[in-house]
Short mmCIF file of C-alpha atoms and ligand atoms in Angstrom, two decimals:
data_model
loop_
_atom_site.label_atom_id
_atom_site.label_comp_id
_atom_site.label_asym_id
_atom_site.label_seq_id
_atom_site.Cartn_x
_atom_site.Cartn_y
_atom_site.Cartn_z
CA UNK A 766 0.14 0.11 -0.03
CA UNK A 767 1.03 3.26 -0.41
CA UNK A 768 -0.61 6.71 0.87
CA UNK A 769 0.19 10.02 1.00
CA UNK A 770 0.58 11.84 4.37
CA UNK A 771 -3.10 13.36 4.62
CA UNK A 772 -4.55 10.01 4.31
CA UNK A 773 -2.35 8.38 6.39
CA UNK A 774 -2.78 11.13 8.96
CA UNK A 775 -7.05 10.47 8.40
CA UNK A 776 -6.29 6.34 9.09
CA UNK A 777 -4.00 7.19 12.69
CA UNK A 778 -7.33 9.38 13.73
CA UNK A 779 -9.65 7.10 12.97
CA UNK A 780 -8.23 3.61 13.97
CA UNK A 781 -5.84 4.92 17.09
CA UNK A 782 -7.41 8.39 17.71
CA UNK A 783 -4.04 10.08 18.09
CA UNK A 784 -4.07 13.45 16.21
CA UNK A 785 -0.43 13.46 15.14
CA UNK A 786 2.19 10.72 15.21
CA UNK A 787 4.57 10.46 17.71
CA UNK A 788 7.08 11.68 15.28
CA UNK A 789 8.75 11.56 11.77
CA UNK A 790 10.80 8.55 12.37
CA UNK A 791 7.07 6.88 13.46
CA UNK A 792 5.58 8.31 10.61
CA UNK A 793 8.27 7.32 8.11
CA UNK A 794 8.55 3.79 8.98
CA UNK A 795 5.14 2.92 8.86
CA UNK A 796 5.13 4.14 5.35
CA UNK A 797 7.73 2.36 4.50
CA UNK A 798 6.32 -0.52 6.03
CA UNK A 799 3.03 -0.32 4.62
CA UNK A 800 4.83 -0.56 1.26
CA UNK A 801 6.20 -4.02 2.12
CA UNK A 802 9.16 -3.71 -0.19
CA UNK A 803 11.75 -3.53 2.41
CA UNK A 804 12.12 -5.77 5.84
CA UNK A 805 12.37 -2.86 8.41
CA UNK A 806 14.35 -2.09 11.39
CA UNK A 807 12.90 0.05 14.81
CA UNK A 808 14.70 1.05 17.30
CA UNK A 809 13.30 3.68 19.47
CA UNK A 810 13.20 4.34 23.20
CA UNK A 811 10.78 2.89 25.48
CA UNK A 812 7.91 4.51 24.44
CA UNK A 813 7.97 6.24 21.95
CA UNK A 814 5.58 4.22 20.01
CA UNK A 815 6.68 1.41 18.00
CA UNK A 816 3.92 -0.86 18.53
CA UNK A 817 2.27 1.39 15.97
CA UNK A 818 4.50 1.78 13.48
CA UNK A 819 3.20 -1.94 13.06
CA UNK A 820 -0.26 -1.88 14.33
CA UNK A 821 -1.38 0.41 12.05
CA UNK A 822 -0.25 -1.15 8.80
CA UNK A 823 -1.38 -4.48 9.34
CA UNK A 824 -4.37 -2.99 10.48
CA UNK A 825 -4.52 -0.99 6.66
CA UNK A 826 -4.06 -4.42 4.93
CA UNK A 827 -7.52 -5.28 5.05
CA UNK A 828 -8.49 -9.28 5.33
CA UNK A 829 -4.68 -10.13 6.04
CA UNK A 830 -2.83 -11.19 9.24
CA UNK A 831 0.18 -9.83 10.91
CA UNK A 832 1.62 -12.06 13.24
CA UNK A 833 3.63 -10.87 16.25
CA UNK A 834 6.15 -12.74 18.09
CA UNK A 835 6.36 -10.95 21.86
CA UNK A 836 7.79 -12.20 24.49
CA UNK A 837 5.83 -12.81 27.54
CA UNK A 838 2.34 -13.64 27.83
CA UNK A 839 1.51 -10.58 29.94
CA UNK A 840 2.96 -7.86 27.02
CA UNK A 841 0.32 -9.60 24.57
CA UNK A 842 -2.38 -9.52 26.86
CA UNK A 843 -1.72 -5.62 27.21
CA UNK A 844 -1.53 -4.84 23.70
CA UNK A 845 -4.78 -7.21 22.42
CA UNK A 846 -6.59 -5.47 25.15
CA UNK A 847 -5.56 -2.25 24.44
CA UNK A 848 -6.10 -3.15 20.57
CA UNK A 849 -9.44 -4.17 21.37
CA UNK A 850 -10.77 -0.98 23.22
CA UNK A 851 -10.20 0.38 19.97
CA UNK A 852 -12.57 -2.15 18.22
CA UNK A 853 -9.55 -3.75 16.15
CA UNK A 854 -9.58 -7.46 15.92
CA UNK A 855 -6.76 -9.01 17.90
CA UNK A 856 -6.06 -12.47 19.18
CA UNK A 857 -3.11 -14.45 21.03
CA UNK A 858 -2.68 -17.91 20.72
CA UNK A 859 -0.24 -18.73 23.39
CA UNK A 860 -0.28 -21.75 26.15
CA UNK A 861 -2.01 -20.70 28.86
CA UNK A 862 -4.95 -20.25 27.18
CA UNK A 863 -8.29 -22.97 27.22
CA UNK A 864 -8.99 -25.17 24.39
CA UNK A 865 -11.94 -23.43 23.44
CA UNK A 866 -10.31 -20.36 22.79
CA UNK A 867 -7.90 -21.45 21.17
CA UNK A 868 -10.47 -22.97 19.00
CA UNK A 869 -12.46 -20.42 18.52
CA UNK A 870 -8.87 -18.33 17.49
CA UNK A 871 -7.91 -21.04 14.92
CA UNK A 872 -11.46 -21.25 13.34
CA UNK A 873 -10.93 -17.55 12.51
CA UNK A 874 -7.60 -17.97 11.16
CA UNK A 875 -8.98 -20.78 8.90
CA UNK A 876 -12.20 -19.01 8.05
CA UNK A 877 -12.59 -17.61 4.32
CA UNK A 878 -13.18 -14.06 5.81
CA UNK A 879 -10.79 -14.55 8.53
CA UNK A 880 -11.19 -10.99 10.80
CA UNK A 881 -8.04 -11.81 12.85
CA UNK A 882 -5.90 -8.63 12.34
CA UNK A 883 -2.90 -9.02 14.49
CA UNK A 884 -1.84 -12.27 16.09
CA UNK A 885 0.46 -12.13 18.92
CA UNK A 886 2.20 -15.52 19.38
CA UNK A 887 4.98 -16.57 21.90
CA UNK A 888 8.39 -17.19 19.98
CA UNK A 889 7.85 -20.92 21.44
CA UNK A 890 4.93 -21.17 19.05
CA UNK A 891 7.61 -20.78 15.95
CA UNK A 892 8.47 -24.56 15.90
CA UNK A 893 5.34 -26.32 16.38
CA UNK A 894 3.58 -28.03 13.80
CA UNK A 895 0.30 -26.20 14.61
CA UNK A 896 2.13 -23.27 13.84
CA UNK A 897 3.97 -23.84 10.45
CA UNK A 898 0.98 -25.16 8.99
CA UNK A 899 -0.57 -22.08 10.09
CA UNK A 900 1.88 -20.24 8.47
CA UNK A 901 1.77 -21.81 5.36
CA UNK A 902 -1.84 -21.83 5.18
CA UNK A 903 -2.00 -18.28 5.05
CA UNK A 904 0.67 -17.50 2.75
CA UNK A 905 -0.97 -19.94 0.28
CA UNK A 906 -4.01 -17.64 0.69
CA UNK A 907 -2.28 -14.99 0.38
CA UNK A 908 -3.33 -13.76 3.65
CA UNK A 909 -0.19 -12.78 5.35
CA UNK A 910 0.54 -8.90 5.99
CA UNK A 911 3.68 -9.28 8.31
CA UNK A 912 5.63 -11.41 10.32
CA UNK A 913 6.66 -9.01 13.78
CA UNK A 914 9.44 -9.42 15.79
CA UNK A 915 8.91 -6.98 19.16
CA UNK A 916 11.57 -6.88 22.01
CA UNK A 917 14.05 -8.25 19.23
CA UNK A 918 17.23 -8.22 21.00
CA UNK A 919 15.81 -11.07 23.26
CA UNK A 920 17.81 -12.81 20.28
CA UNK A 921 20.67 -11.67 21.21
CA UNK A 922 23.12 -13.02 24.00
CA UNK A 923 24.73 -9.57 24.50
CA UNK A 924 21.20 -8.80 26.04
CA UNK A 925 20.14 -9.45 29.47
CA UNK A 926 16.69 -10.67 28.19
CA UNK A 927 18.12 -13.23 26.29
CA UNK A 928 15.52 -16.25 25.56
CA UNK A 929 16.96 -18.74 22.93
CA UNK A 930 13.52 -19.48 21.40
CA UNK A 931 14.11 -16.29 19.47
CA UNK A 932 16.96 -18.57 17.89
CA UNK A 933 14.26 -20.31 16.51
CA UNK A 934 12.51 -17.63 14.64
CA UNK A 935 15.62 -17.32 11.94
CA UNK A 936 14.62 -20.43 10.65
CA UNK A 937 10.76 -18.76 9.65
CA UNK A 938 12.16 -16.04 7.89
CA UNK A 939 13.56 -18.67 5.26
CA UNK A 940 10.68 -20.49 4.42
CA UNK A 941 9.21 -17.87 2.93
CA UNK A 942 11.01 -14.89 1.70
CA UNK A 943 8.36 -12.85 0.07
CA UNK A 944 6.61 -11.76 2.99
CA UNK A 945 8.62 -8.28 4.87
CA UNK A 946 9.55 -8.83 8.55
CA UNK A 947 9.32 -5.80 10.73
CA UNK A 948 12.15 -5.98 14.19
CA UNK A 949 11.99 -3.47 16.95
CA UNK A 950 13.53 -2.97 19.90
CA UNK A 951 14.55 -0.53 22.65
CA UNK A 952 18.44 -1.61 22.34
CA UNK A 953 20.58 0.09 19.73
CA UNK A 954 23.84 -1.15 20.91
CA UNK A 955 25.97 -2.06 17.69
CA UNK A 956 26.09 -5.75 18.57
CA UNK A 957 22.78 -6.35 19.65
CA UNK A 958 21.60 -4.86 16.39
CA UNK A 959 23.75 -7.03 14.19
CA UNK A 960 22.38 -10.18 16.32
CA UNK A 961 19.41 -9.07 15.22
CA UNK A 962 19.74 -8.63 11.72
CA UNK A 963 22.03 -11.89 11.58
CA UNK A 964 20.08 -14.23 13.85
CA UNK A 965 16.27 -13.11 12.16
CA UNK A 966 17.77 -13.28 9.01
CA UNK A 967 16.41 -10.08 7.78
CA UNK A 968 16.27 -9.52 3.40
CA UNK A 969 18.86 -6.82 2.99
CA UNK A 970 18.43 -4.36 2.30
CA UNK A 971 16.85 -4.01 5.89
CA UNK A 972 15.23 0.06 6.41
CA UNK A 973 16.63 1.21 9.42
CA UNK A 974 14.64 3.44 11.69
CA UNK A 975 16.57 4.38 14.63
CA UNK A 976 16.46 7.49 17.31
CA UNK A 977 20.20 8.90 17.10
CA UNK A 978 21.39 8.37 20.76
CA UNK A 979 22.82 12.36 20.83
CA UNK A 980 21.19 13.91 23.66
CA UNK A 981 22.05 18.11 23.38
CA UNK A 982 20.98 18.70 26.61
CA UNK A 983 23.01 16.06 28.35
CA UNK A 984 26.19 17.59 29.97
CA UNK A 985 28.63 14.51 30.75
CA UNK A 986 31.85 14.50 32.28
CA UNK A 987 34.09 11.72 34.76
CA UNK A 988 35.69 13.11 37.77
CA UNK A 989 38.57 11.04 39.02
CA UNK A 990 38.02 10.34 42.33
CA UNK A 991 41.60 9.98 43.60
CA UNK A 992 42.41 13.48 42.35
CA UNK A 993 39.58 15.35 44.10
CA UNK A 994 40.08 15.58 48.25
CA UNK A 995 37.00 15.52 49.52
CA UNK A 996 34.90 13.10 47.65
CA UNK A 997 31.64 13.86 49.36
CA UNK A 998 32.09 17.62 49.51
CA UNK A 999 33.40 17.31 45.76
CA UNK A 1000 29.41 15.46 45.14
CA UNK A 1001 27.64 18.64 47.54
CA UNK A 1002 28.98 21.18 45.08
CA UNK A 1003 27.80 19.38 41.81
CA UNK A 1004 24.08 19.07 42.86
CA UNK A 1005 24.41 22.27 44.62
CA UNK A 1006 25.52 23.31 41.01
CA UNK A 1007 23.29 21.57 39.30
CA UNK A 1008 20.11 22.95 40.99
CA UNK A 1009 21.27 26.42 40.26
CA UNK A 1010 22.22 26.21 36.68
CA UNK A 1011 21.16 29.13 35.42
CA UNK A 1012 17.27 28.02 33.74
CA UNK A 1013 16.59 25.96 36.17
CA UNK A 1014 17.28 28.05 39.32
CA UNK A 1015 15.06 30.67 38.21
CA UNK A 1016 12.57 28.07 37.40
CA UNK A 1017 12.46 26.62 40.88
CA UNK A 1018 11.71 29.96 42.50
CA UNK A 1019 8.77 30.00 39.96
CA UNK A 1020 7.57 26.84 40.06
CA UNK A 1021 5.40 26.34 43.13
CA UNK A 1022 4.32 23.05 41.62
CA UNK A 1023 6.19 20.56 44.19
CA UNK A 1024 5.72 17.63 40.66
CA UNK A 1025 8.46 20.37 38.91
CA UNK A 1026 11.65 20.56 41.20
CA UNK A 1027 14.49 19.45 40.36
CA UNK A 1028 15.91 16.50 41.48
CA UNK A 1029 18.67 14.15 41.01
CA UNK A 1030 20.12 10.08 40.82
CA UNK A 1031 22.87 8.79 42.46
CA UNK A 1032 23.46 5.05 41.37
CA UNK A 1033 25.90 3.45 43.61
CA UNK A 1034 26.61 -0.59 43.75
CA UNK A 1035 25.57 -1.03 46.91
CA UNK A 1036 23.09 -0.99 49.43
CA UNK A 1037 25.39 0.58 51.99
CA UNK A 1038 26.88 2.92 49.83
CA UNK A 1039 23.72 4.07 49.05
CA UNK A 1040 22.74 4.30 52.94
CA UNK A 1041 26.06 5.85 53.72
CA UNK A 1042 26.22 8.44 50.62
CA UNK A 1043 22.86 9.69 51.79
CA UNK A 1044 24.10 10.17 55.80
CA UNK A 1045 26.53 12.07 54.78
CA UNK A 1046 24.98 14.08 52.59
CA UNK A 1047 21.67 14.55 54.59
CA UNK A 1048 23.81 15.87 57.53
CA UNK A 1049 25.29 19.02 54.50
CA UNK A 1050 22.35 19.78 53.87
CA UNK A 1051 20.77 17.65 50.91
CA UNK A 1052 17.19 16.27 51.02
CA UNK A 1053 17.96 13.21 50.29
CA UNK A 1054 17.02 9.46 50.93
CA UNK A 1055 18.13 6.01 49.81
CA UNK A 1056 16.54 3.32 47.59
CA UNK A 1057 17.11 0.08 47.10
CA UNK A 1058 15.53 -3.80 47.67
CA UNK A 1059 16.35 -3.92 51.08
CA UNK A 1060 13.94 -1.62 52.00
CA UNK A 1061 10.62 -2.95 52.90
CA UNK A 1062 7.66 -2.39 50.36
CA UNK A 1063 6.37 0.47 52.05
CA UNK A 1064 9.45 2.49 53.00
CA UNK A 1065 10.36 1.62 49.00
CA UNK A 1066 7.07 3.56 48.20
CA UNK A 1067 7.23 6.09 50.86
CA UNK A 1068 10.56 7.22 49.14
CA UNK A 1069 9.07 6.84 45.52
CA UNK A 1070 5.99 8.96 46.61
CA UNK A 1071 8.24 11.94 48.78
CA UNK A 1072 10.67 11.87 45.31
CA UNK A 1073 7.88 12.05 43.15
CA UNK A 1074 6.39 14.27 45.03
CA UNK A 1075 9.51 16.49 45.21
CA UNK A 1076 9.15 16.35 49.21
CA UNK A 1077 12.83 14.66 48.92
CA UNK A 1078 14.94 15.99 45.90
CA UNK A 1079 17.63 13.60 45.43
CA UNK A 1080 17.44 9.75 45.96
CA UNK A 1081 20.68 7.23 46.32
CA UNK A 1082 19.70 4.10 44.49
CA UNK A 1083 21.18 0.77 43.26
CA UNK A 1084 21.09 0.09 39.31
CA UNK A 1085 18.37 -2.32 39.93
CA UNK A 1086 15.85 -0.47 41.56
CA UNK A 1087 16.07 2.69 40.11
CA UNK A 1088 13.59 1.19 37.64
CA UNK A 1089 10.19 2.47 39.04
CA UNK A 1090 11.07 6.47 39.04
CA UNK A 1091 11.12 8.28 36.19
CA UNK A 1092 10.69 12.38 36.51
CA UNK A 1093 10.96 15.15 33.99
CA UNK A 1094 12.80 17.11 35.66
CA UNK A 1095 15.82 14.70 36.44
CA UNK A 1096 18.81 17.61 36.37
CA UNK A 1097 21.82 14.88 37.08
CA UNK A 1098 22.58 11.60 37.10
CA UNK A 1099 25.74 10.29 39.04
CA UNK A 1100 27.39 6.97 39.31
CA UNK A 1101 29.42 6.74 42.16
CA UNK A 1102 31.96 4.23 40.60
CA UNK A 1103 31.68 2.73 37.21
CA UNK A 1104 28.37 1.69 35.35
CA UNK A 1105 28.46 -1.50 34.36
CA UNK A 1106 28.07 -1.46 31.10
CA UNK A 1107 28.04 1.21 28.03
CA UNK A 1108 24.29 1.00 27.12
CA UNK A 1109 23.85 0.47 31.09
CA UNK A 1110 25.05 3.82 31.26
CA UNK A 1111 23.35 5.61 28.24
CA UNK A 1112 20.50 4.69 30.06
CA UNK A 1113 20.48 4.95 33.51
CA UNK A 1114 22.09 8.47 32.73
CA UNK A 1115 19.72 8.79 29.94
CA UNK A 1116 16.61 9.55 32.73
CA UNK A 1117 18.30 13.07 33.27
CA UNK A 1118 16.63 16.01 31.89
CA UNK A 1119 13.76 14.36 29.88
CA UNK A 1120 12.06 17.71 30.12
CA UNK A 1121 14.70 18.85 27.06
CA UNK A 1122 16.65 21.57 29.86
CA UNK A 1123 20.20 21.56 30.44
CA UNK A 1124 21.74 18.30 32.77
CA UNK A 1125 24.70 17.13 34.32
CA UNK A 1126 25.45 12.83 33.92
CA UNK A 1127 28.44 12.69 36.05
CA UNK A 1128 30.75 9.44 37.07
CA UNK A 1129 33.04 9.61 39.85
CA UNK A 1130 35.60 7.03 38.88
CA UNK A 1131 37.79 5.74 41.47
CA UNK A 1132 40.88 3.09 41.67
CA UNK A 1133 38.96 1.53 43.93
CA UNK A 1134 35.50 0.59 42.57
CA UNK A 1135 37.85 -0.10 39.85
CA UNK A 1136 40.13 -2.22 41.07
CA UNK A 1137 36.82 -4.03 42.86
CA UNK A 1138 34.89 -4.63 40.32
CA UNK A 1139 37.70 -5.93 38.05
CA UNK A 1140 38.26 -8.92 40.59
CA UNK A 1141 34.72 -9.82 41.27
CA UNK A 1142 34.37 -9.56 37.40
CA UNK A 1143 37.47 -12.47 36.61
CA UNK A 1144 36.24 -14.10 39.41
CA UNK A 1145 33.20 -14.85 38.45
CA UNK A 1146 34.39 -16.13 35.23
CA UNK A 1147 37.00 -18.96 36.99
CA UNK A 1148 33.93 -19.60 39.06
CA UNK A 1149 31.03 -20.36 36.14
CA UNK A 1150 30.53 -23.85 36.46
CA UNK A 1151 28.65 -23.96 33.08
CA UNK A 1152 29.71 -22.56 29.54
CA UNK A 1153 27.02 -20.53 29.12
CA UNK A 1154 27.42 -18.86 32.14
CA UNK A 1155 31.25 -18.49 31.49
CA UNK A 1156 30.18 -17.46 28.18
CA UNK A 1157 27.76 -14.98 29.75
CA UNK A 1158 30.71 -13.70 32.81
CA UNK A 1159 33.24 -12.82 29.42
CA UNK A 1160 30.35 -11.11 28.21
CA UNK A 1161 29.74 -8.79 31.45
CA UNK A 1162 33.72 -8.71 31.31
CA UNK A 1163 34.03 -7.53 28.15
CA UNK A 1164 31.00 -4.74 28.71
CA UNK A 1165 33.34 -3.81 32.00
CA UNK A 1166 36.55 -2.42 30.13
CA UNK A 1167 34.43 -1.09 27.38
CA UNK A 1168 33.17 1.14 30.22
CA UNK A 1169 37.11 1.99 31.70
CA UNK A 1170 37.94 3.04 28.45
CA UNK A 1171 34.69 5.16 28.29
CA UNK A 1172 35.88 6.69 31.64
CA UNK A 1173 40.04 6.38 30.95
CA UNK A 1174 40.54 8.28 27.22
CA UNK A 1175 40.38 11.18 26.14
CA UNK A 1176 37.88 11.17 23.69
CA UNK A 1177 34.14 12.59 23.25
CA UNK A 1178 31.86 11.04 25.79
CA UNK A 1179 29.11 12.39 23.06
CA UNK A 1180 31.43 10.54 20.53
CA UNK A 1181 32.20 7.60 21.81
CA UNK A 1182 28.04 6.40 22.58
CA UNK A 1183 27.79 7.57 19.03
CA UNK A 1184 30.46 5.38 18.03
CA UNK A 1185 28.79 2.29 20.07
CA UNK A 1186 25.60 2.51 18.57
CA UNK A 1187 26.73 2.98 15.19
CA UNK A 1188 25.18 6.38 14.85
CA UNK A 1189 26.89 9.50 12.99
CA UNK A 1190 29.60 11.88 15.17
CA UNK A 1191 27.42 14.56 16.79
CA UNK A 1192 28.17 18.29 16.72
CA UNK A 1193 28.91 18.19 20.99
CA UNK A 1194 30.69 21.91 21.01
CA UNK A 1195 30.63 21.83 24.59
CA UNK A 1196 28.21 19.07 25.97
CA UNK A 1197 31.48 16.72 27.47
CA UNK A 1198 34.25 17.64 29.42
CA UNK A 1199 36.70 16.47 26.99
CA UNK A 1200 35.10 19.42 24.57
CA UNK A 1201 35.16 21.88 26.94
CA UNK A 1202 38.74 21.15 28.02
CA UNK A 1203 40.71 18.65 26.40
CA UNK A 1204 44.02 19.54 27.94
CA UNK A 1205 42.57 19.84 31.50
CA UNK A 1206 41.05 16.11 31.10
CA UNK A 1207 43.70 15.03 29.85
CA UNK A 1208 46.13 16.16 32.94
CA UNK A 1209 43.48 14.83 35.47
CA UNK A 1210 43.66 11.49 33.82
CA UNK A 1211 47.66 10.98 34.46
CA UNK A 1212 47.00 12.62 37.43
CA UNK A 1213 44.75 9.40 37.91
CA UNK A 1214 46.80 7.10 36.08
CA UNK A 1215 50.10 7.83 37.45
CA UNK A 1216 49.98 9.58 40.35
CA UNK A 1217 51.28 12.37 39.15
CA UNK A 1218 50.61 16.21 40.83
CA UNK A 1219 48.83 18.48 38.32
P1 ADP B 2678 7.33 1.42 22.68
O1 ADP B 2678 7.16 -0.22 22.61
O2 ADP B 2678 7.84 1.92 21.71
O3 ADP B 2678 7.64 1.37 23.90
P2 ADP B 2678 4.36 2.04 22.42
O4 ADP B 2678 4.63 1.69 20.93
O5 ADP B 2678 3.61 0.88 23.91
O6 ADP B 2678 6.10 2.42 23.16
O7 ADP B 2678 3.80 3.39 23.12
C1 ADP B 2678 3.96 4.10 23.88
C2 ADP B 2678 2.77 5.10 24.15
O8 ADP B 2678 2.74 5.95 22.91
C3 ADP B 2678 1.24 4.31 24.43
O9 ADP B 2678 0.33 4.90 25.14
C4 ADP B 2678 0.73 5.30 22.78
O10 ADP B 2678 -0.66 4.70 23.30
C5 ADP B 2678 1.78 6.12 22.75
N1 ADP B 2678 1.21 6.48 20.96
C6 ADP B 2678 1.89 5.52 19.65
N2 ADP B 2678 1.53 6.22 19.30
C7 ADP B 2678 0.99 7.50 19.33
C8 ADP B 2678 1.04 9.18 19.06
N3 ADP B 2678 1.35 8.85 17.26
N4 ADP B 2678 -0.02 9.85 19.59
C9 ADP B 2678 -0.33 9.82 20.91
N5 ADP B 2678 0.55 8.76 21.96
C10 ADP B 2678 1.12 7.22 20.31
MG1 MG B 2679 6.85 -2.29 23.00
ZN1 ZN B 2680 32.25 16.22 23.58
#
């Protein structure tokens, strides 16, 4: 199908009740997908509307079925419910459904005039005879619009969500070469993208739609902890600076709404550290509380509420527990010690400045935390009992080395991300410590590495 912009917009309103596309990327992906000429790869951050990229084309190909692989029954149910509320016919086939439900769905799929528009299935279905039969039937009757792989990073052993069943999907790709495939993910690291292309055997040239990783309102720097004297005081000064950056300072006097209060996150490796930093900084007048897995549900909820409502300005969190928290006015994200990987760092620091205003992302890099992490990760490799575990441990270690490289090179921080994610070099100009003052970073790094005084 080809459709001009106005027509497409009209369909978007009719079927999904959105007045506009969320982005040009979303619109362009949809136009390309509609043509059914190329396999399409979409990588956009969580929440940017990837589902619509295949749902709208699926709906517009009337009397054809789009099959969507999705890793979790809960995710599928969420999508199916959402589509049904919009009066779009969506079904699922999974191991948890009753026999009669399953019969009803299958009857429709094999009927002369199929009404199912989107069929959600889990990846383990892909290798069943039933499913292969269905696929071959739909292809024969020219009733298959697309095959979609959502959360496509699950094919990759590099990701933490690796699902062996996703590997089976590649074999399906080979069966019917003329059916276009669509792969979607929020993970954009180059390794994972390569894995997705290879494992799913996407047909070249693949049309790619990816959000560029450069965020020009984020200022990145690395502080070499062993060279700065009292690091807690250094951190305190940094927090004051972040809350007083021009625009934000003015805003905070004008803004009576506590939801719009400037705030910040400090990520630490351990619970003990979150507690310690919170204690020390609160003695120095910072409004701060720790947030980690050791808190009782009630306490954690209370911290979360206080943070969201602006009653606490800063939280110290272990990475695994930063998840429930998303505020647009995060003015800084500090990593107290080296983050675990480049994509993890990109994601965690990316919680800063969602409102588009200046925000700062900083790593406090110390020899001590570097060495202890080095030791832990190396031990994990030697102690791994299975080959799988060893592979994983080695992966973690090499990601750590890459992260060391991020901290210990005199190279634009934004360009480092761009290289990693396969983007063009961004116009950083003065959005990182290196681009602002290369000589100073080099001097600090030298004194960190060789203990020279500057
Ligand atoms: P992703 O899969 O990229 O994380 P989703 O597809 O789940 O994102 O969409 C996130 C939210 O954005 C959903 O609530 C969806 O309804 C909404 N959304 C998608 N496209 C649009 C649009 N064009 N206009 C407004 N809201 C949209
Ligand atoms: Mg999604
Ligand atoms: Zn730079």
